[in-house]
mmCIF file of C-alpha atoms and ligand atoms in Angstrom:
data_model
loop_
_atom_site.group_PDB
_atom_site.id
_atom_site.type_symbol
_atom_site.label_atom_id
_atom_site.label_comp_id
_atom_site.label_asym_id
_atom_site.label_seq_id
_atom_site.Cartn_x
_atom_site.Cartn_y
_atom_site.Cartn_z
ATOM 1 C CA MET A 602 37.573 41.887 -18.209
ATOM 2 C CA VAL A 603 40.300 39.569 -17.004
ATOM 3 C CA THR A 604 38.581 39.193 -13.648
ATOM 4 C CA ALA A 605 35.458 37.965 -15.405
ATOM 5 C CA ALA A 606 37.336 35.145 -17.147
ATOM 6 C CA PRO A 607 36.809 32.505 -14.438
ATOM 7 C CA ARG A 608 33.044 32.805 -14.894
ATOM 8 C CA LEU A 609 33.388 32.170 -18.607
ATOM 9 C CA ARG A 610 35.465 29.097 -17.767
ATOM 10 C CA ASP A 611 32.761 27.918 -15.333
ATOM 11 C CA ASP A 612 30.110 28.293 -18.024
ATOM 12 C CA ILE A 613 32.255 26.349 -20.480
ATOM 13 C CA ASP A 614 32.709 23.534 -17.988
ATOM 14 C CA GLU A 615 28.945 23.447 -17.675
ATOM 15 C CA ILE A 616 28.206 23.265 -21.407
ATOM 16 C CA LEU A 617 31.191 21.112 -22.426
ATOM 17 C CA PRO A 618 29.417 17.741 -22.007
ATOM 18 C CA GLY A 619 26.724 18.986 -24.405
ATOM 19 C CA VAL A 620 29.319 20.255 -26.882
ATOM 20 C CA ILE A 621 31.075 16.878 -26.770
ATOM 21 C CA ALA A 622 27.735 15.117 -27.332
ATOM 22 C CA ASP A 623 27.092 17.341 -30.378
ATOM 23 C CA ARG A 624 30.559 16.629 -31.736
ATOM 24 C CA ARG A 625 30.105 12.887 -31.295
ATOM 25 C CA HIS A 626 26.684 13.000 -32.960
ATOM 26 C CA LEU A 627 28.205 14.803 -35.960
ATOM 27 C CA HIS A 628 31.161 12.409 -35.950
ATOM 28 C CA GLU A 629 28.801 9.450 -36.182
ATOM 29 C CA HIS A 630 26.954 11.023 -39.108
ATOM 30 C CA PRO A 631 29.553 12.580 -41.414
ATOM 31 C CA GLU A 632 28.587 14.050 -44.790
ATOM 32 C CA LEU A 633 30.757 15.045 -47.736
ATOM 33 C CA GLY A 634 31.064 18.572 -49.121
ATOM 34 C CA PHE A 635 27.829 20.170 -50.411
ATOM 35 C CA GLN A 636 25.943 17.120 -49.108
ATOM 36 C CA GLU A 637 25.770 18.262 -45.464
ATOM 37 C CA VAL A 638 21.964 18.034 -45.456
ATOM 38 C CA GLU A 639 21.483 16.371 -42.078
ATOM 39 C CA THR A 640 24.348 18.352 -40.545
ATOM 40 C CA ALA A 641 22.784 21.627 -41.714
ATOM 41 C CA ARG A 642 19.402 20.515 -40.405
ATOM 42 C CA PHE A 643 20.980 19.682 -37.031
ATOM 43 C CA VAL A 644 22.735 23.061 -36.907
ATOM 44 C CA ALA A 645 19.631 25.069 -37.885
ATOM 45 C CA GLU A 646 17.519 23.169 -35.369
ATOM 46 C CA ARG A 647 20.036 23.842 -32.623
ATOM 47 C CA LEU A 648 20.251 27.557 -33.497
ATOM 48 C CA ARG A 649 16.457 27.776 -33.456
ATOM 49 C CA SER A 650 16.188 26.169 -30.040
ATOM 50 C CA LEU A 651 18.881 28.490 -28.692
ATOM 51 C CA GLY A 652 16.924 31.516 -29.931
ATOM 52 C CA VAL A 653 19.357 32.772 -32.585
ATOM 53 C CA ASP A 654 17.838 35.399 -34.926
ATOM 54 C CA ASP A 655 17.621 35.543 -38.706
ATOM 55 C CA ILE A 656 18.499 31.895 -39.371
ATOM 56 C CA ARG A 657 19.097 31.340 -43.072
ATOM 57 C CA THR A 658 19.604 27.920 -44.640
ATOM 58 C CA GLY A 659 20.420 26.562 -48.079
ATOM 59 C CA ILE A 660 23.190 29.113 -48.715
ATOM 60 C CA ALA A 661 25.627 27.629 -51.250
ATOM 61 C CA LYS A 662 23.472 24.474 -51.102
ATOM 62 C CA THR A 663 23.880 23.526 -47.425
ATOM 63 C CA GLY A 664 25.334 26.573 -45.662
ATOM 64 C CA VAL A 665 23.614 28.056 -42.609
ATOM 65 C CA THR A 666 23.901 31.482 -40.976
ATOM 66 C CA GLY A 667 22.356 33.007 -37.871
ATOM 67 C CA LEU A 668 22.593 36.306 -36.055
ATOM 68 C CA ILE A 669 23.022 37.251 -32.402
ATOM 69 C CA ARG A 670 22.334 40.936 -31.782
ATOM 70 C CA GLY A 671 23.930 42.529 -28.776
ATOM 71 C CA THR A 672 21.690 44.662 -26.618
ATOM 72 C CA ALA A 673 24.264 46.775 -24.774
ATOM 73 C CA PRO A 674 24.052 50.504 -25.505
ATOM 74 C CA GLN A 675 26.742 51.740 -27.846
ATOM 75 C CA ALA A 676 27.901 55.180 -28.827
ATOM 76 C CA GLY A 677 28.691 55.277 -32.535
ATOM 77 C CA PRO A 678 28.163 52.644 -35.194
ATOM 78 C CA ALA A 679 27.968 49.052 -33.996
ATOM 79 C CA LYS A 680 30.114 46.364 -35.579
ATOM 80 C CA THR A 681 29.318 42.908 -36.902
ATOM 81 C CA VAL A 682 31.748 40.036 -36.466
ATOM 82 C CA LEU A 683 31.519 36.796 -38.444
ATOM 83 C CA LEU A 684 32.464 33.475 -36.821
ATOM 84 C CA ARG A 685 32.849 30.529 -39.161
ATOM 85 C CA ALA A 686 32.810 26.744 -38.797
ATOM 86 C CA ASP A 687 33.139 24.261 -41.651
ATOM 87 C CA MET A 688 30.857 21.207 -41.638
ATOM 88 C CA ASP A 689 32.106 18.701 -44.222
ATOM 89 C CA ALA A 690 33.757 15.307 -43.816
ATOM 90 C CA LEU A 691 36.186 13.335 -46.006
ATOM 91 C CA PRO A 692 35.965 10.239 -48.212
ATOM 92 C CA ILE A 693 37.946 8.104 -45.738
ATOM 93 C CA GLU A 694 36.984 4.839 -44.027
ATOM 94 C CA GLU A 695 37.343 5.357 -40.277
ATOM 95 C CA GLU A 696 39.647 2.932 -38.466
ATOM 96 C CA ASN A 697 38.912 4.114 -34.913
ATOM 97 C CA GLN A 698 37.010 1.685 -32.711
ATOM 98 C CA VAL A 699 35.150 4.255 -30.641
ATOM 99 C CA GLU A 700 31.478 4.342 -29.644
ATOM 100 C CA TYR A 701 30.958 7.430 -31.814
ATOM 101 C CA ARG A 702 32.603 5.816 -34.874
ATOM 102 C CA SER A 703 31.324 6.938 -38.280
ATOM 103 C CA THR A 704 28.194 5.098 -39.335
ATOM 104 C CA ALA A 705 28.558 6.253 -42.957
ATOM 105 C CA GLY A 706 30.712 3.784 -44.868
ATOM 106 C CA GLY A 707 33.750 5.404 -46.467
ATOM 107 C CA VAL A 708 33.005 8.839 -45.006
ATOM 108 C CA MET A 709 34.700 10.220 -41.914
ATOM 109 C CA HIS A 710 35.207 13.454 -40.005
ATOM 110 C CA ALA A 711 38.977 13.068 -40.287
ATOM 111 C CA CYS A 712 39.841 16.772 -40.187
ATOM 112 C CA GLY A 713 37.915 17.865 -37.101
ATOM 113 C CA HIS A 714 35.130 19.830 -38.775
ATOM 114 C CA ASP A 715 32.659 18.001 -36.502
ATOM 115 C CA GLY A 716 34.494 19.682 -33.636
ATOM 116 C CA HIS A 717 34.435 23.066 -35.390
ATOM 117 C CA THR A 718 30.667 22.872 -35.839
ATOM 118 C CA ALA A 719 30.091 21.754 -32.236
ATOM 119 C CA MET A 720 32.379 24.504 -30.938
ATOM 120 C CA LEU A 721 30.545 27.234 -32.842
ATOM 121 C CA LEU A 722 27.226 25.993 -31.463
ATOM 122 C CA GLY A 723 28.765 26.253 -27.980
ATOM 123 C CA VAL A 724 30.071 29.749 -28.756
ATOM 124 C CA ALA A 725 26.561 30.728 -29.912
ATOM 125 C CA ARG A 726 25.059 29.573 -26.646
ATOM 126 C CA LEU A 727 27.507 31.520 -24.472
ATOM 127 C CA LEU A 728 27.246 34.676 -26.593
ATOM 128 C CA LEU A 729 23.448 34.546 -26.436
ATOM 129 C CA GLU A 730 23.674 34.414 -22.649
ATOM 130 C CA ARG A 731 25.920 37.484 -22.833
ATOM 131 C CA ARG A 732 24.045 39.515 -25.436
ATOM 132 C CA ASP A 733 23.338 42.282 -22.920
ATOM 133 C CA ARG A 734 27.093 42.756 -22.541
ATOM 134 C CA PHE A 735 27.972 43.686 -26.137
ATOM 135 C CA ALA A 736 26.745 45.977 -28.879
ATOM 136 C CA GLY A 737 26.633 45.129 -32.561
ATOM 137 C CA ALA A 738 26.077 41.650 -33.900
ATOM 138 C CA VAL A 739 27.654 38.231 -34.227
ATOM 139 C CA LYS A 740 27.023 36.407 -37.473
ATOM 140 C CA LEU A 741 27.389 32.650 -37.063
ATOM 141 C CA LEU A 742 28.354 30.931 -40.302
ATOM 142 C CA PHE A 743 28.334 27.177 -40.912
ATOM 143 C CA GLN A 744 30.030 26.468 -44.202
ATOM 144 C CA PRO A 745 29.857 23.491 -46.554
ATOM 145 C CA ALA A 746 32.672 21.874 -48.518
ATOM 146 C CA GLU A 747 35.926 23.254 -47.167
ATOM 147 C CA GLU A 748 37.610 20.067 -48.384
ATOM 148 C CA LEU A 749 36.251 20.264 -51.905
ATOM 149 C CA PRO A 750 37.722 23.072 -54.040
ATOM 150 C CA PRO A 751 36.380 25.507 -55.219
ATOM 151 C CA GLY A 752 34.785 25.116 -51.773
ATOM 152 C CA GLY A 753 31.878 26.552 -49.860
ATOM 153 C CA ALA A 754 33.396 29.835 -48.632
ATOM 154 C CA GLN A 755 33.580 31.524 -52.020
ATOM 155 C CA ALA A 756 30.057 30.366 -52.856
ATOM 156 C CA MET A 757 28.635 31.680 -49.575
ATOM 157 C CA ILE A 758 30.350 35.038 -50.071
ATOM 158 C CA ALA A 759 28.910 35.196 -53.599
ATOM 159 C CA GLU A 760 25.470 34.648 -52.051
ATOM 160 C CA GLY A 761 25.947 37.687 -49.819
ATOM 161 C CA VAL A 762 26.880 36.386 -46.350
ATOM 162 C CA LEU A 763 29.191 39.353 -45.789
ATOM 163 C CA ASP A 764 26.267 41.787 -46.178
ATOM 164 C CA ASP A 765 23.047 42.450 -44.286
ATOM 165 C CA PRO A 766 24.412 43.279 -41.798
ATOM 166 C CA LYS A 767 27.767 44.146 -43.288
ATOM 167 C CA VAL A 768 30.580 42.133 -41.703
ATOM 168 C CA ASP A 769 33.497 44.117 -40.225
ATOM 169 C CA ALA A 770 35.778 41.229 -39.251
ATOM 170 C CA ALA A 771 35.904 37.429 -39.459
ATOM 171 C CA PHE A 772 37.366 34.824 -37.128
ATOM 172 C CA GLY A 773 37.757 31.088 -37.665
ATOM 173 C CA MET A 774 39.541 28.289 -35.886
ATOM 174 C CA HIS A 775 40.836 24.840 -36.758
ATOM 175 C CA LEU A 776 41.648 21.973 -34.423
ATOM 176 C CA ALA A 777 45.319 21.057 -34.791
ATOM 177 C CA GLN A 778 46.844 17.667 -34.075
ATOM 178 C CA GLU A 779 50.309 19.202 -34.471
ATOM 179 C CA GLN A 780 49.758 21.185 -31.277
ATOM 180 C CA PRO A 781 49.150 19.922 -27.733
ATOM 181 C CA VAL A 782 45.650 20.089 -26.264
ATOM 182 C CA GLY A 783 45.177 23.318 -24.349
ATOM 183 C CA ALA A 784 47.295 25.380 -26.718
ATOM 184 C CA ILE A 785 46.294 28.119 -29.146
ATOM 185 C CA ALA A 786 48.618 28.525 -32.148
ATOM 186 C CA LEU A 787 48.560 31.465 -34.519
ATOM 187 C CA ARG A 788 50.658 33.719 -36.687
ATOM 188 C CA GLY A 789 50.152 37.090 -38.336
ATOM 189 C CA GLY A 790 50.464 37.520 -42.093
ATOM 190 C CA PRO A 791 50.567 34.443 -44.341
ATOM 191 C CA ALA A 792 49.623 31.379 -42.280
ATOM 192 C CA MET A 793 48.546 28.737 -44.793
ATOM 193 C CA ALA A 794 49.480 28.216 -48.416
ATOM 194 C CA ALA A 795 47.740 28.780 -51.706
ATOM 195 C CA ALA A 796 47.053 25.431 -53.375
ATOM 196 C CA ASP A 797 46.944 25.278 -57.178
ATOM 197 C CA ARG A 798 46.966 22.290 -59.466
ATOM 198 C CA PHE A 799 48.119 21.523 -62.978
ATOM 199 C CA VAL A 800 47.629 18.781 -65.543
ATOM 200 C CA VAL A 801 50.000 18.080 -68.424
ATOM 201 C CA VAL A 802 49.108 15.671 -71.210
ATOM 202 C CA VAL A 803 52.135 14.942 -73.359
ATOM 203 C CA HIS A 804 51.153 13.902 -76.878
ATOM 204 C CA GLY A 805 53.967 11.946 -78.504
ATOM 205 C CA LYS A 806 53.862 9.236 -81.128
ATOM 206 C CA GLY A 807 53.602 5.633 -80.013
ATOM 207 C CA GLY A 808 55.308 2.624 -81.529
ATOM 208 C CA HIS A 809 57.412 -0.457 -80.904
ATOM 209 C CA GLY A 810 59.778 -0.270 -77.953
ATOM 210 C CA ALA A 811 62.547 -1.642 -80.167
ATOM 211 C CA ARG A 812 62.100 1.066 -82.823
ATOM 212 C CA PRO A 813 62.288 4.366 -80.867
ATOM 213 C CA GLN A 814 63.517 6.261 -83.923
ATOM 214 C CA SER A 815 60.045 6.128 -85.428
ATOM 215 C CA THR A 816 58.321 7.382 -82.258
ATOM 216 C CA VAL A 817 58.158 10.452 -80.043
ATOM 217 C CA ASP A 818 58.380 8.881 -76.598
ATOM 218 C CA PRO A 819 56.032 10.736 -74.200
ATOM 219 C CA ILE A 820 57.519 8.935 -71.171
ATOM 220 C CA ALA A 821 60.991 10.290 -71.900
ATOM 221 C CA VAL A 822 59.492 13.755 -72.471
ATOM 222 C CA GLY A 823 57.437 13.540 -69.262
ATOM 223 C CA ALA A 824 60.498 12.494 -67.272
ATOM 224 C CA GLN A 825 62.400 15.554 -68.531
ATOM 225 C CA ILE A 826 59.457 17.745 -67.629
ATOM 226 C CA VAL A 827 59.363 16.392 -64.058
ATOM 227 C CA THR A 828 63.087 17.019 -63.670
ATOM 228 C CA ALA A 829 62.968 20.497 -65.183
ATOM 229 C CA LEU A 830 60.012 21.500 -62.962
ATOM 230 C CA GLN A 831 62.104 20.752 -59.871
ATOM 231 C CA THR A 832 64.463 23.584 -60.779
ATOM 232 C CA LEU A 833 61.667 26.190 -60.556
ATOM 233 C CA VAL A 834 61.743 26.098 -56.758
ATOM 234 C CA SER A 835 65.419 25.231 -56.312
ATOM 235 C CA ARG A 836 66.845 27.662 -58.918
ATOM 236 C CA GLU A 837 64.265 30.348 -59.635
ATOM 237 C CA THR A 838 62.485 30.990 -56.319
ATOM 238 C CA ASP A 839 63.937 33.051 -53.490
ATOM 239 C CA PRO A 840 65.088 30.494 -50.878
ATOM 240 C CA LEU A 841 63.364 32.606 -48.214
ATOM 241 C CA ALA A 842 60.018 32.461 -50.039
ATOM 242 C CA ALA A 843 58.555 29.028 -49.378
ATOM 243 C CA ALA A 844 57.109 27.139 -52.338
ATOM 244 C CA VAL A 845 56.459 23.565 -53.414
ATOM 245 C CA VAL A 846 56.015 22.063 -56.866
ATOM 246 C CA THR A 847 55.082 18.382 -56.658
ATOM 247 C CA VAL A 848 54.228 16.060 -59.523
ATOM 248 C CA GLY A 849 52.002 13.587 -57.727
ATOM 249 C CA ALA A 850 50.818 11.476 -60.652
ATOM 250 C CA PHE A 851 52.543 10.265 -63.834
ATOM 251 C CA ARG A 852 50.524 7.859 -65.931
ATOM 252 C CA ALA A 853 51.735 6.345 -69.209
ATOM 253 C CA GLY A 854 51.919 3.037 -70.999
ATOM 254 C CA ASP A 855 50.866 -0.531 -70.293
ATOM 255 C CA ALA A 856 53.492 -2.811 -71.792
ATOM 256 C CA PHE A 857 57.246 -3.324 -71.405
ATOM 257 C CA ASN A 858 57.907 -3.103 -75.131
ATOM 258 C CA VAL A 859 55.440 -0.483 -76.329
ATOM 259 C CA ILE A 860 56.036 3.255 -76.464
ATOM 260 C CA PRO A 861 52.649 4.833 -75.719
ATOM 261 C CA ASP A 862 51.081 7.804 -77.486
ATOM 262 C CA THR A 863 50.548 9.907 -74.402
ATOM 263 C CA ALA A 864 51.665 10.511 -70.836
ATOM 264 C CA GLU A 865 49.733 12.425 -68.209
ATOM 265 C CA LEU A 866 51.271 14.327 -65.306
ATOM 266 C CA ARG A 867 49.350 15.914 -62.436
ATOM 267 C CA GLY A 868 50.817 18.196 -59.828
ATOM 268 C CA THR A 869 50.215 20.615 -56.990
ATOM 269 C CA VAL A 870 51.772 24.018 -56.358
ATOM 270 C CA ARG A 871 51.901 25.605 -52.876
ATOM 271 C CA THR A 872 52.919 29.203 -52.275
ATOM 272 C CA PHE A 873 52.362 32.043 -49.777
ATOM 273 C CA ASP A 874 53.360 35.129 -51.749
ATOM 274 C CA PRO A 875 51.087 36.241 -54.625
ATOM 275 C CA ALA A 876 54.120 37.275 -56.709
ATOM 276 C CA VAL A 877 55.724 33.846 -56.273
ATOM 277 C CA ARG A 878 52.398 32.246 -57.140
ATOM 278 C CA ASP A 879 52.092 34.282 -60.360
ATOM 279 C CA ALA A 880 55.699 33.569 -61.321
ATOM 280 C CA LEU A 881 55.404 29.807 -60.797
ATOM 281 C CA GLU A 882 52.173 29.594 -62.767
ATOM 282 C CA GLU A 883 53.840 31.329 -65.702
ATOM 283 C CA ARG A 884 57.123 29.433 -65.481
ATOM 284 C CA ILE A 885 55.558 25.965 -65.062
ATOM 285 C CA GLU A 886 53.684 26.413 -68.311
ATOM 286 C CA ALA A 887 56.783 27.805 -70.068
ATOM 287 C CA VAL A 888 58.968 24.897 -68.906
ATOM 288 C CA VAL A 889 56.348 22.294 -69.838
ATOM 289 C CA ARG A 890 55.844 23.748 -73.318
ATOM 290 C CA GLY A 891 59.541 24.411 -73.845
ATOM 291 C CA VAL A 892 60.751 20.940 -72.858
ATOM 292 C CA ALA A 893 58.005 19.238 -74.852
ATOM 293 C CA GLY A 894 58.658 21.416 -77.886
ATOM 294 C CA ALA A 895 62.388 20.759 -77.767
ATOM 295 C CA MET A 896 61.657 17.034 -77.699
ATOM 296 C CA ARG A 897 59.126 17.109 -80.590
ATOM 297 C CA ALA A 898 56.049 16.435 -78.457
ATOM 298 C CA ASP A 899 52.840 18.436 -78.160
ATOM 299 C CA VAL A 900 51.244 19.200 -74.823
ATOM 300 C CA ALA A 901 47.845 20.071 -73.448
ATOM 301 C CA PHE A 902 48.389 22.147 -70.299
ATOM 302 C CA THR A 903 45.873 23.302 -67.725
ATOM 303 C CA TYR A 904 46.601 25.225 -64.549
ATOM 304 C CA THR A 905 43.809 25.659 -62.024
ATOM 305 C CA ARG A 906 44.030 28.090 -59.153
ATOM 306 C CA GLY A 907 42.728 26.699 -55.870
ATOM 307 C CA TYR A 908 42.385 28.455 -52.545
ATOM 308 C CA PRO A 909 44.470 31.618 -52.118
ATOM 309 C CA PRO A 910 46.928 31.860 -49.213
ATOM 310 C CA THR A 911 45.367 32.356 -45.783
ATOM 311 C CA VAL A 912 46.712 35.722 -44.664
ATOM 312 C CA ASN A 913 45.905 36.903 -41.138
ATOM 313 C CA HIS A 914 45.476 40.617 -40.477
ATOM 314 C CA PRO A 915 47.746 42.230 -37.869
ATOM 315 C CA ALA A 916 45.212 43.882 -35.544
ATOM 316 C CA GLU A 917 42.814 40.933 -35.367
ATOM 317 C CA THR A 918 45.704 38.486 -34.879
ATOM 318 C CA ALA A 919 47.072 40.664 -32.080
ATOM 319 C CA LEU A 920 43.616 40.648 -30.506
ATOM 320 C CA VAL A 921 43.370 36.837 -30.489
ATOM 321 C CA ARG A 922 46.903 36.592 -29.139
ATOM 322 C CA GLU A 923 46.206 39.103 -26.369
ATOM 323 C CA VAL A 924 42.961 37.419 -25.332
ATOM 324 C CA ALA A 925 44.438 33.899 -25.443
ATOM 325 C CA THR A 926 47.488 34.981 -23.442
ATOM 326 C CA GLU A 927 45.263 36.507 -20.760
ATOM 327 C CA LEU A 928 43.039 33.421 -20.617
ATOM 328 C CA PHE A 929 45.622 30.664 -20.820
ATOM 329 C CA GLY A 930 49.011 32.216 -20.051
ATOM 330 C CA PRO A 931 51.857 32.806 -22.532
ATOM 331 C CA GLU A 932 53.073 29.204 -22.303
ATOM 332 C CA ARG A 933 49.884 27.990 -23.975
ATOM 333 C CA VAL A 934 50.002 30.502 -26.835
ATOM 334 C CA ILE A 935 52.247 29.173 -29.584
ATOM 335 C CA ASP A 936 53.651 30.816 -32.711
ATOM 336 C CA SER A 937 52.227 28.661 -35.469
ATOM 337 C CA PRO A 938 54.660 27.553 -38.170
ATOM 338 C CA LEU A 939 53.712 28.266 -41.779
ATOM 339 C CA LYS A 940 51.440 25.488 -42.999
ATOM 340 C CA MET A 941 51.685 24.172 -46.550
ATOM 341 C CA GLY A 942 48.057 23.034 -46.366
ATOM 342 C CA ALA A 943 45.343 25.313 -47.755
ATOM 343 C CA GLU A 944 42.051 26.521 -46.307
ATOM 344 C CA ASP A 945 39.181 28.422 -47.906
ATOM 345 C CA PHE A 946 38.771 30.703 -44.891
ATOM 346 C CA SER A 947 41.314 32.614 -46.986
ATOM 347 C CA TYR A 948 38.429 34.041 -49.044
ATOM 348 C CA PHE A 949 36.896 35.648 -45.963
ATOM 349 C CA LEU A 950 40.283 37.147 -45.086
ATOM 350 C CA GLU A 951 40.589 38.547 -48.604
ATOM 351 C CA ALA A 952 37.254 40.322 -48.141
ATOM 352 C CA VAL A 953 37.409 41.528 -44.526
ATOM 353 C CA PRO A 954 40.067 41.711 -41.801
ATOM 354 C CA GLY A 955 40.301 38.787 -39.426
ATOM 355 C CA CYS A 956 42.279 35.901 -38.020
ATOM 356 C CA PHE A 957 42.297 32.134 -38.488
ATOM 357 C CA PHE A 958 43.900 30.358 -35.539
ATOM 358 C CA PHE A 959 44.612 26.812 -34.407
ATOM 359 C CA VAL A 960 43.395 24.972 -31.337
ATOM 360 C CA GLY A 961 45.735 22.210 -30.159
ATOM 361 C CA SER A 962 44.035 18.801 -29.915
ATOM 362 C CA ARG A 963 46.850 16.245 -29.646
ATOM 363 C CA ASN A 964 47.258 14.162 -26.517
ATOM 364 C CA PRO A 965 49.820 11.324 -26.663
ATOM 365 C CA ASP A 966 48.778 10.171 -23.160
ATOM 366 C CA LYS A 967 45.400 9.209 -24.620
ATOM 367 C CA GLY A 968 46.888 7.869 -27.861
ATOM 368 C CA LEU A 969 45.462 10.819 -29.787
ATOM 369 C CA ILE A 970 48.428 11.337 -32.076
ATOM 370 C CA TRP A 971 47.119 10.734 -35.576
ATOM 371 C CA GLY A 972 47.168 13.620 -37.996
ATOM 372 C CA HIS A 973 44.442 15.218 -40.048
ATOM 373 C CA HIS A 974 43.035 13.104 -42.900
ATOM 374 C CA HIS A 975 44.352 9.892 -41.293
ATOM 375 C CA PRO A 976 41.812 7.062 -40.819
ATOM 376 C CA ARG A 977 42.693 7.033 -37.104
ATOM 377 C CA PHE A 978 42.430 10.810 -36.635
ATOM 378 C CA ASP A 979 40.732 11.726 -33.364
ATOM 379 C CA ILE A 980 40.968 14.724 -31.041
ATOM 380 C CA ASP A 981 41.222 15.286 -27.318
ATOM 381 C CA GLU A 982 37.767 16.756 -26.747
ATOM 382 C CA GLU A 983 39.094 19.060 -23.997
ATOM 383 C CA ALA A 984 40.268 21.153 -26.954
ATOM 384 C CA LEU A 985 36.650 22.054 -27.690
ATOM 385 C CA GLY A 986 36.464 23.996 -24.419
ATOM 386 C CA THR A 987 39.702 25.841 -25.146
ATOM 387 C CA GLY A 988 38.480 26.821 -28.616
ATOM 388 C CA ILE A 989 35.118 28.036 -27.321
ATOM 389 C CA GLU A 990 36.758 30.059 -24.566
ATOM 390 C CA ALA A 991 39.166 31.747 -26.993
ATOM 391 C CA MET A 992 36.433 32.507 -29.523
ATOM 392 C CA VAL A 993 33.860 33.834 -27.055
ATOM 393 C CA ALA A 994 36.414 36.078 -25.337
ATOM 394 C CA THR A 995 37.840 37.334 -28.647
ATOM 395 C CA THR A 996 34.361 38.153 -29.952
ATOM 396 C CA LEU A 997 33.376 40.005 -26.798
ATOM 397 C CA ARG A 998 36.610 41.941 -26.789
ATOM 398 C CA TYR A 999 36.174 42.850 -30.460
ATOM 399 C CA LEU A 1000 32.648 44.095 -29.753
ATOM 400 C CA ASN A 1001 33.844 45.988 -26.666
ATOM 401 C CA GLY A 1002 32.020 43.675 -24.316
ATOM 402 C CA ALA A 1003 32.997 42.014 -21.064
ATOM 403 C CA GLU A 1004 33.490 38.256 -20.709
HETATM 404 NI NI1 LIG B 1281 40.100 20.988 -42.096
#
């Protein structure tokens, strides 16, 4: 299998200009979550022209799936592997002056999902050319709205994408500006955080700033709440269990001499361990209600769970690591640090075993240093070839095929 790798690399070199053209086309025409109408049309059209089977569209509004059936003989039951790309862009005005700059005002592929979609189309092409070398099936999945919780993954799963044929394992990849182009970064177990949010509305009693004794000052109450919340991570969470509680918005009042009626706080909570997540949810509410009650204010409290932590499974992670090390050498396979960002590929990994890995895309020599969600975000497109190579080889290895 290792000896066959150079031919895979040759094929990637051959298709890479087309993959880059696809990525640039998608970059020029970004669409927000659940509005990926033209993107989905482009994807479905491309799958059709490649000869992918069982193309289904309109899943969770704009999701697309397709199937590649291997034709190699297989003793025993054949497996199905799901490969996922997300398709949505972000509400950001692009600042790059490149020929493939976004043509949609205020919308930009600033996270690399254009690259993910283009890579999976490239993977589809190479797997189709190799369908006589594997048994089982590859389900290609193009997902809407990764950036827009509750997201497209959960909705696609609810619409049955893990059945018919039943999916045995799932793999996904994300371009990563934190890693150098050419590298693959991954880690087993928890890899990305759960992201929850909360809103606190403190109901006090407004009045004149010079007569505080006849008011219940919601700003003073809110300030105590912010301070008390900081002790939940520093004093109640195991220092070895990473967690973040951030109050990112605090809105109250308009005038220098008026105590307002209400104050509103909004925050985010990031965790990796389900027990820590449960504990923080419970304790945040208790602290908010307790502090407010002690200070004579009422509160309205809502806590909304977002994406669960992205937890990679050991065997599938070991497989990606083994394949990437053989293809690229150990120096290009990096242990990914825990990421406090969240990702709805987590829902696939809750349902079936699999691995979500990162494909380095930073290149300071080309000035490609800006991070995800930045208006100047852009990738080194050589990364697209690395991602395709890793994904094709991993899929073939999983389905007992040869590269
Ligand atoms: Ni992303």
